[in-house]
Amino acid sequence: MAIGEATLPGPSLVLTPEHEMIRQTTRDFAEREIVPVAAHFDETGEFPRETVRKMGALGLMGIEVPEAYGGAGLDALSYVLALEEISKADAAHGTVMSVNNSLFCHGILRFGSEEQKRRYVQPIASGEAIGAYSLTEPMSGSDAGTMRTRAERADGGYRLTGRKSWVTSAPVARFILTFTMTDASLKHRGITAFLVETSQPGFALGKTEPKLGIRASATSEIVFEDCFVPETQRLGAEGDGFKIAMAVLDAGRIGIAAQSLGIAEAAYDASLGYAREREAFGEKIGQFQGISFKLADMKTRIEASRLLMYQAALAKERSKTSGERYTLEASMAKLFASETAMFCAHAAVQIHGGVGYSKEYPVERYFRDAKITEIYEGTSEIQRMVIARSELGLR
Ligand code: CAA
């Protein structure tokens, strides 16, 4: 089935012809290159190197990165429009794209030196190599300020020791933006960020994370054993790491909203097509209220998610000149869109009945893929915490 057939284009109030073109170009690419291979890579769990390489060649790995650093030099809205289309074809490709763009390139562009931008952003934004972001540890997930991996001062740099988990793209990454404790007595204010090169001695991959969904994206633990990292690879000042991690996640969460929207739309399109064709009790099943009301709720939540995502992307774009935080907008978009992805994928399986549970149809993949959006880059509970604290003026 072709994706996107049944989905209306979003409201045009903020979309220019250039934005529409970016969306259409990415959609055409995704339908041609990714849709035909998505089930295969989900089944095998292999990393889809060839399609990821083509995404890089198309400019999708550094959409907001200035052309001087190998990127496409577009805006925040272009990024979410393109990521939505890739994720509609396959959420795992969307994960790889979102980490390269928002968790890796964005942080270095914002906090890195000129030399770091040239050395680390250029190859990732141009699609030559893959980047990753590593905050989580086996004993520190939502409470990110309690990490144990440490970096101790050594001659000309630092020695890193510890184990980090759930690192998207680690097995295929050339560089990893990593967060470590340089002074545990200062708690979150003792965290420092480093740009680790995976070829450096003392760096190793740990166990592969056996995942429910987004199986074509490569995810593993990483291990540091006395890994020397020169001072030139520190991102920002000592102790700035937590704020860098959080600011980068603000950008990342908008990407996950786009990914969620793509999954929700794929689930909705499949359901709409099935409801129009499948017959039961002498009628198309779309005639039954039990099915049609599900479709109505799916469509409404999708369009609401889209508006929250646009709002967040525009806030991010404004922040490039104003410097204002867009934490609230990002968390609201991520929360609502990810719960919409799960809602739509759940409804899609139900609408499809038995075949919805079968690997012969894509909706069971959407169902497995949707769940991660409520967990990574901050669980739904963390998003609610961030939103409530912001509204109550607690932060
Ligand atoms: N931008 C800038 N600064 C921020 C910030 C933001 N968005 N959020 C918080 N800060 C600052 C605060 O202002 C505060 O500054 P001071 O030290 O000057 O007071 C400091 O950071 C600490 O803030 P909090 O007191 O709010 O910190 P907290 O310990 O209560 O935690 C939290 C806040 C929101 C719960 C945070 O820990 C969090 O987001 N947790 C979830 C972590 C997460 O999303 N992990 C996913 C990792 S990535 C991944 O999923 C894998 C992958 O590969 C894709």
mmCIF file of N, CA and C in Angstrom, residues 52 55-56 59-63 65 69-71 96-97 99-101 104-106 108 117-132 172-176:
data_model
loop_
_atom_site.group_PDB
_atom_site.id
_atom_site.type_symbol
_atom_site.label_atom_id
_atom_site.label_comp_id
_atom_site.label_asym_id
_atom_site.label_seq_id
_atom_site.Cartn_x
_atom_site.Cartn_y
_atom_site.Cartn_z
ATOM 1 N N VAL A 52 19.986 4.699 4.667
ATOM 2 C CA VAL A 52 20.476 5.790 5.518
ATOM 3 C C VAL A 52 21.487 6.637 4.729
ATOM 4 N N MET A 55 19.596 8.830 2.462
ATOM 5 C CA MET A 55 18.987 9.945 3.208
ATOM 6 C C MET A 55 20.023 11.054 3.411
ATOM 7 N N GLY A 56 21.242 10.638 3.696
ATOM 8 C CA GLY A 56 22.318 11.618 3.863
ATOM 9 C C GLY A 56 22.556 12.390 2.576
ATOM 10 N N GLY A 59 20.286 15.161 1.955
ATOM 11 C CA GLY A 59 20.378 16.313 2.871
ATOM 12 C C GLY A 59 19.560 16.142 4.133
ATOM 13 N N LEU A 60 19.099 14.910 4.404
ATOM 14 C CA LEU A 60 18.182 14.718 5.531
ATOM 15 C C LEU A 60 18.883 14.550 6.880
ATOM 16 N N MET A 61 20.218 14.463 6.880
ATOM 17 C CA MET A 61 20.907 14.213 8.152
ATOM 18 C C MET A 61 21.394 15.485 8.854
ATOM 19 N N GLY A 62 21.222 16.614 8.178
ATOM 20 C CA GLY A 62 21.599 17.876 8.838
ATOM 21 C C GLY A 62 20.738 18.998 8.288
ATOM 22 N N ILE A 63 19.433 18.828 8.439
ATOM 23 C CA ILE A 63 18.505 19.744 7.763
ATOM 24 C C ILE A 63 18.688 21.193 8.202
ATOM 25 N N VAL A 65 21.354 22.334 9.715
ATOM 26 C CA VAL A 65 22.782 22.673 9.798
ATOM 27 C C VAL A 65 23.139 23.586 8.630
ATOM 28 N N TYR A 69 28.662 23.879 7.159
ATOM 29 C CA TYR A 69 29.035 22.693 7.955
ATOM 30 C C TYR A 69 28.448 21.419 7.357
ATOM 31 N N GLY A 70 28.141 21.451 6.086
ATOM 32 C CA GLY A 70 27.716 20.219 5.405
ATOM 33 C C GLY A 70 26.231 19.939 5.432
ATOM 34 N N GLY A 71 25.424 20.875 5.974
ATOM 35 C CA GLY A 71 23.986 20.620 6.093
ATOM 36 C C GLY A 71 23.174 21.234 4.969
ATOM 37 N N VAL A 96 17.022 7.159 13.460
ATOM 38 C CA VAL A 96 18.407 7.457 13.066
ATOM 39 C C VAL A 96 18.515 8.920 12.619
ATOM 40 N N MET A 97 17.530 9.337 11.838
ATOM 41 C CA MET A 97 17.537 10.723 11.337
ATOM 42 C C MET A 97 17.411 11.718 12.484
ATOM 43 N N VAL A 99 18.214 11.398 15.686
ATOM 44 C CA VAL A 99 19.404 11.471 16.540
ATOM 45 C C VAL A 99 20.502 12.283 15.844
ATOM 46 N N ASN A 100 20.738 12.024 14.558
ATOM 47 C CA ASN A 100 21.771 12.787 13.843
ATOM 48 C C ASN A 100 21.469 14.285 13.854
ATOM 49 N N ASN A 101 20.212 14.623 13.560
ATOM 50 C CA ASN A 101 19.848 16.032 13.439
ATOM 51 C C ASN A 101 19.768 16.736 14.777
ATOM 52 N N PHE A 104 22.503 15.152 18.006
ATOM 53 C CA PHE A 104 23.947 15.313 17.773
ATOM 54 C C PHE A 104 24.283 16.700 17.192
ATOM 55 N N CYS A 105 23.878 16.951 15.951
ATOM 56 C CA CYS A 105 24.302 18.205 15.296
ATOM 57 C C CYS A 105 23.821 19.447 16.052
ATOM 58 N N HIS A 106 22.574 19.423 16.500
ATOM 59 C CA HIS A 106 22.016 20.617 17.151
ATOM 60 C C HIS A 106 22.848 21.043 18.365
ATOM 61 N N ILE A 108 26.003 20.483 19.064
ATOM 62 C CA ILE A 108 27.342 20.998 18.756
ATOM 63 C C ILE A 108 27.237 22.381 18.116
ATOM 64 N N LYS A 117 32.645 22.240 15.432
ATOM 65 C CA LYS A 117 31.602 22.210 14.390
ATOM 66 C C LYS A 117 32.163 21.606 13.107
ATOM 67 N N ARG A 118 33.387 22.009 12.771
ATOM 68 C CA ARG A 118 33.978 21.504 11.523
ATOM 69 C C ARG A 118 34.300 20.010 11.626
ATOM 70 N N ARG A 119 34.889 19.628 12.753
ATOM 71 C CA ARG A 119 35.326 18.233 12.869
ATOM 72 C C ARG A 119 34.160 17.256 13.072
ATOM 73 N N TYR A 120 33.148 17.671 13.880
ATOM 74 C CA TYR A 120 32.102 16.705 14.248
ATOM 75 C C TYR A 120 30.782 16.871 13.489
ATOM 76 N N VAL A 121 30.392 18.105 13.192
ATOM 77 C CA VAL A 121 29.091 18.289 12.530
ATOM 78 C C VAL A 121 29.172 17.936 11.048
ATOM 79 N N GLN A 122 30.219 18.430 10.406
ATOM 80 C CA GLN A 122 30.353 18.261 8.950
ATOM 81 C C GLN A 122 30.116 16.816 8.471
ATOM 82 N N PRO A 123 30.836 15.807 8.997
ATOM 83 C CA PRO A 123 30.635 14.449 8.464
ATOM 84 C C PRO A 123 29.253 13.861 8.759
ATOM 85 N N ILE A 124 28.659 14.281 9.871
ATOM 86 C CA ILE A 124 27.337 13.727 10.232
ATOM 87 C C ILE A 124 26.256 14.389 9.379
ATOM 88 N N ALA A 125 26.318 15.730 9.280
ATOM 89 C CA ALA A 125 25.287 16.461 8.523
ATOM 90 C C ALA A 125 25.316 16.096 7.043
ATOM 91 N N SER A 126 26.500 15.774 6.538
ATOM 92 C CA SER A 126 26.592 15.446 5.109
ATOM 93 C C SER A 126 26.237 13.985 4.835
ATOM 94 N N GLY A 127 26.038 13.212 5.899
ATOM 95 C CA GLY A 127 25.635 11.819 5.727
ATOM 96 C C GLY A 127 26.802 10.861 5.587
ATOM 97 N N GLU A 128 28.022 11.377 5.743
ATOM 98 C CA GLU A 128 29.214 10.525 5.600
ATOM 99 C C GLU A 128 29.345 9.566 6.793
ATOM 100 N N ALA A 129 28.927 10.018 7.970
ATOM 101 C CA ALA A 129 29.047 9.192 9.184
ATOM 102 C C ALA A 129 27.805 9.379 10.063
ATOM 103 N N ILE A 130 27.727 8.560 11.116
ATOM 104 C CA ILE A 130 26.556 8.586 12.012
ATOM 105 C C ILE A 130 26.991 9.123 13.378
ATOM 106 N N GLY A 131 26.102 9.891 14.006
ATOM 107 C CA GLY A 131 26.364 10.415 15.350
ATOM 108 C C GLY A 131 25.404 9.808 16.362
ATOM 109 N N ALA A 132 25.761 9.908 17.647
ATOM 110 C CA ALA A 132 24.881 9.382 18.698
ATOM 111 C C ALA A 132 24.930 10.297 19.917
ATOM 112 N N VAL A 172 26.903 1.888 15.188
ATOM 113 C CA VAL A 172 27.291 2.353 13.847
ATOM 114 C C VAL A 172 27.857 3.772 13.885
ATOM 115 N N ALA A 173 28.022 4.324 15.086
ATOM 116 C CA ALA A 173 28.399 5.743 15.193
ATOM 117 C C ALA A 173 29.902 5.959 15.103
ATOM 118 N N ARG A 174 30.281 7.101 14.523
ATOM 119 C CA ARG A 174 31.683 7.520 14.552
ATOM 120 C C ARG A 174 31.943 8.400 15.777
ATOM 121 N N PHE A 175 30.930 9.206 16.136
ATOM 122 C CA PHE A 175 31.081 10.117 17.283
ATOM 123 C C PHE A 175 29.869 9.978 18.209
ATOM 124 N N ILE A 176 30.106 10.125 19.516
ATOM 125 C CA ILE A 176 28.987 10.063 20.468
ATOM 126 C C ILE A 176 29.085 11.241 21.441
#
